[in-house]
Short mmCIF file of C-alpha atoms in Angstrom, two decimals:
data_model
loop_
_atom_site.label_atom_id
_atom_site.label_comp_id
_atom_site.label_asym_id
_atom_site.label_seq_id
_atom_site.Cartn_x
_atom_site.Cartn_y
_atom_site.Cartn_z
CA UNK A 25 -28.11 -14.62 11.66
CA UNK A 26 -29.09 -12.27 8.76
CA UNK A 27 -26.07 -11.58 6.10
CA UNK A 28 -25.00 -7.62 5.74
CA UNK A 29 -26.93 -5.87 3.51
CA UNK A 30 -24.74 -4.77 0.86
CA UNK A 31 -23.54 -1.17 0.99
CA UNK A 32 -25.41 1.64 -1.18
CA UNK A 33 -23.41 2.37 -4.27
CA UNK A 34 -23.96 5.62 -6.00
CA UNK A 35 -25.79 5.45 -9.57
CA UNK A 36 -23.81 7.79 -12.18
CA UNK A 37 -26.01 9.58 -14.13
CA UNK A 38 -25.27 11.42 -17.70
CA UNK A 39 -24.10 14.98 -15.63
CA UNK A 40 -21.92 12.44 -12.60
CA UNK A 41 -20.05 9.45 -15.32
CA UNK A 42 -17.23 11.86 -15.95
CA UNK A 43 -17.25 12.79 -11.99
CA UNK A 44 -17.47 8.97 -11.04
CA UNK A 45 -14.97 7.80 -14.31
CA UNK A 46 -12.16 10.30 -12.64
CA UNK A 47 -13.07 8.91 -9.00
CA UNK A 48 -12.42 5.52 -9.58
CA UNK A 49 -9.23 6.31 -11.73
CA UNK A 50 -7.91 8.27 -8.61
CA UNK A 51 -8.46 11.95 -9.60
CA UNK A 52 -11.16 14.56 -8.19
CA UNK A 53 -12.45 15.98 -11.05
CA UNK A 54 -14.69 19.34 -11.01
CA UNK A 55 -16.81 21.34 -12.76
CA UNK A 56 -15.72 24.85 -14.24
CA UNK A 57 -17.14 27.23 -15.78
CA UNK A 58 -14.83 29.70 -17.97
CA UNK A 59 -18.01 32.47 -18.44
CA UNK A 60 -18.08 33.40 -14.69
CA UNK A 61 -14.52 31.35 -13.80
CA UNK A 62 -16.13 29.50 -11.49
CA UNK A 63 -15.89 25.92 -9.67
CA UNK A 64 -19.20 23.81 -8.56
CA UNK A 65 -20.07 20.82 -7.42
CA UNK A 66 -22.42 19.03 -7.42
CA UNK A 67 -22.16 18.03 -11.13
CA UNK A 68 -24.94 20.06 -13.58
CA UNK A 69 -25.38 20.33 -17.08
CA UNK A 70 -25.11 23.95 -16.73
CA UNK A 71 -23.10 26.67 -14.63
CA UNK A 72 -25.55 27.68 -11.55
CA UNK A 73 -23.86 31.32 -11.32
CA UNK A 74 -24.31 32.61 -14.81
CA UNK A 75 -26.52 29.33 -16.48
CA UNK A 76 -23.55 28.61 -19.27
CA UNK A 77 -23.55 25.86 -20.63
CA UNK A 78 -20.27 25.15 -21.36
CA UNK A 79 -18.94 23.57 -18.41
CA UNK A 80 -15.35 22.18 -18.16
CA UNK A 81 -14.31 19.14 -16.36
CA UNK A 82 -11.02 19.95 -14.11
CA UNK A 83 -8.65 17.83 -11.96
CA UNK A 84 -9.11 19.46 -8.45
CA UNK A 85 -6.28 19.91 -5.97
CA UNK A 86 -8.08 17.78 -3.62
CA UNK A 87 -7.10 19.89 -0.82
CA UNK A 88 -9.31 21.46 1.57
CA UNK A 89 -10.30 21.88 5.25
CA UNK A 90 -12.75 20.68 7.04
CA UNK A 91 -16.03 23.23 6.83
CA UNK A 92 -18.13 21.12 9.79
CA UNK A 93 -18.43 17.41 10.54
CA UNK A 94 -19.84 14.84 12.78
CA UNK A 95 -18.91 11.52 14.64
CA UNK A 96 -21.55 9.06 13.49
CA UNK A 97 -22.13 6.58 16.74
CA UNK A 98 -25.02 4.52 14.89
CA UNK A 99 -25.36 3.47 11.59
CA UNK A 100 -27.11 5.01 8.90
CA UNK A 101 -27.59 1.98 7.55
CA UNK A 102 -26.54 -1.28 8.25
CA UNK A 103 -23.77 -2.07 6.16
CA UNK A 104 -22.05 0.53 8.31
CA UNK A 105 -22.15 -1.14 11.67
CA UNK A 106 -18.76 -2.56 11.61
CA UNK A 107 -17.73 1.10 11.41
CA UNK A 108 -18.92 2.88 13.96
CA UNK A 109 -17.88 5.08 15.11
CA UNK A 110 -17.05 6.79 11.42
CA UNK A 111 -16.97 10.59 10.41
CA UNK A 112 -18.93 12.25 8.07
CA UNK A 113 -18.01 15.96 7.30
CA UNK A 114 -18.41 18.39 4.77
CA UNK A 115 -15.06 19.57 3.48
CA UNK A 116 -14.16 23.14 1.70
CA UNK A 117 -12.05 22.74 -1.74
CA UNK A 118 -9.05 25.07 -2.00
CA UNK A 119 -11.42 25.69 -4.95
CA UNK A 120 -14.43 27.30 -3.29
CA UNK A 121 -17.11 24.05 -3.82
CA UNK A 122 -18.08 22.15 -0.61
CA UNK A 123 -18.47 18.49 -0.44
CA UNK A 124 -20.20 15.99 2.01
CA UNK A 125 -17.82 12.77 2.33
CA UNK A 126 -16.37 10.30 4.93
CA UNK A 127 -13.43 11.35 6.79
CA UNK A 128 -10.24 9.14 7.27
CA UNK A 129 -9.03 9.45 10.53
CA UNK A 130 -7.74 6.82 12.46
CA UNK A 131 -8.43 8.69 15.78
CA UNK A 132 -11.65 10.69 15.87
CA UNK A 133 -10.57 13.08 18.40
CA UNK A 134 -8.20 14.51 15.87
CA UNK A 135 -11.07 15.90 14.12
CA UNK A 136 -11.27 19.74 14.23
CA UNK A 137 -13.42 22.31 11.97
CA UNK A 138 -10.66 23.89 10.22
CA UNK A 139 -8.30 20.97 9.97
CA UNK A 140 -6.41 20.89 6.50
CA UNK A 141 -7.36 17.83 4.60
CA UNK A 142 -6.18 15.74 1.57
CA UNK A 143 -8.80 14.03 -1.41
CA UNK A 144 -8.17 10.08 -1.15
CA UNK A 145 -10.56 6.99 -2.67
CA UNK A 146 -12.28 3.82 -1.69
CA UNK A 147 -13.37 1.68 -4.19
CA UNK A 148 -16.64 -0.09 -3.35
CA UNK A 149 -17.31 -2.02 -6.64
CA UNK A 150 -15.40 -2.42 -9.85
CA UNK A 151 -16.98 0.59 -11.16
CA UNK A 152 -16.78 3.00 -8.08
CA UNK A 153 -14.48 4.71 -5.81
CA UNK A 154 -16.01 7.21 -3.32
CA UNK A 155 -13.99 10.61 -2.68
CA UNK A 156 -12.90 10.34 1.12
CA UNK A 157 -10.71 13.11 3.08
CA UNK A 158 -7.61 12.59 5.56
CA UNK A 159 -6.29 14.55 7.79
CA UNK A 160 -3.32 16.05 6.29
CA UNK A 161 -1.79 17.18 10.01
CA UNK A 162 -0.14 15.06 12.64
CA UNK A 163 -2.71 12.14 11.94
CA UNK A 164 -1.56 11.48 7.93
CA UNK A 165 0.47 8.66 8.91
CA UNK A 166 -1.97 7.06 11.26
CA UNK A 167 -5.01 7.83 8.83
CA UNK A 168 -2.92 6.02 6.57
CA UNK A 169 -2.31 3.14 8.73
CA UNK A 170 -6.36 2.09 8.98
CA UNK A 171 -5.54 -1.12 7.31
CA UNK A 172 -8.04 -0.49 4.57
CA UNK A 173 -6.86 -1.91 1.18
CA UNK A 174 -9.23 -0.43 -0.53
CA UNK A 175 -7.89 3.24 -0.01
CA UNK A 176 -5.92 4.51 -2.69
#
């Protein structure tokens, strides 16, 4: 029997080390631009509203709802198999930005486009911790139940 390949890990790059720094201490950290007072993710060296360059990093409520999302029933990639079924969805920041991540829910069915969600982490190497969402509704508790130790 072949060993699980090892999970992808993101590589921070000079515009994502302060965005992955704040991630694995816990905080969601965003880009802000005080020219055009505007939020945006995905990190960039410059503002892609007004092309400023001096961009701010901000702690971001890490509140949101759920913009779309889907049920994945087979792995993108192996490492995942042992957690399928798992959401994917692409949540709306109370600050405007959008941002594809997994969704914590401990029953899938409580998934709903709309539903309020809250920023949480899970470290996947000593030097990373991915953004995740949970449901912040009637499925908090259970969400927070998964028995994952590795969500913070």
């Amino acid at each position: 029997m072949n060993p699980t390949p090892a999970r992808p890990v993101p590589i921070p790059t000079a515009e994502t080390a302060h965005y992955w720094g704040a991630a694995l201490e816990g905080t969601l950290k965003l880009q802000y631009c005080p020219a055009c007072a505007r939020h945006q993710f995905y990190p960039r060296r410059f503002c892609t509203e007004c092309l400023s360059e001096e961009i701010e990093w901000v702690p971001a409520s890490g509140s949101g709802h759920i913009y779309t999302y889907t049920v994945c029933h087979v792995a993108g990639h192996p490492a995942f198999e042992t957690r399928i079924p798992y959401a994917i969805g692409m949540v709306e920041l109370d600050e405007g930005v959008r941002m594809l991540a997994g969704i914590v829910a401990s029953d899938l069915d409580h998934l709903a486009v709309g539903a309020p969600v809250q920023v949480c982490f899970e470290r996947i190497s000593s030097e990373i911790a991915l953004p995740m969402f949970r449901l912040t509704g009637g499925d908090l508790a259970a969400a927070e139940g998964t028995g994952r130790p590795d969500h913070f």
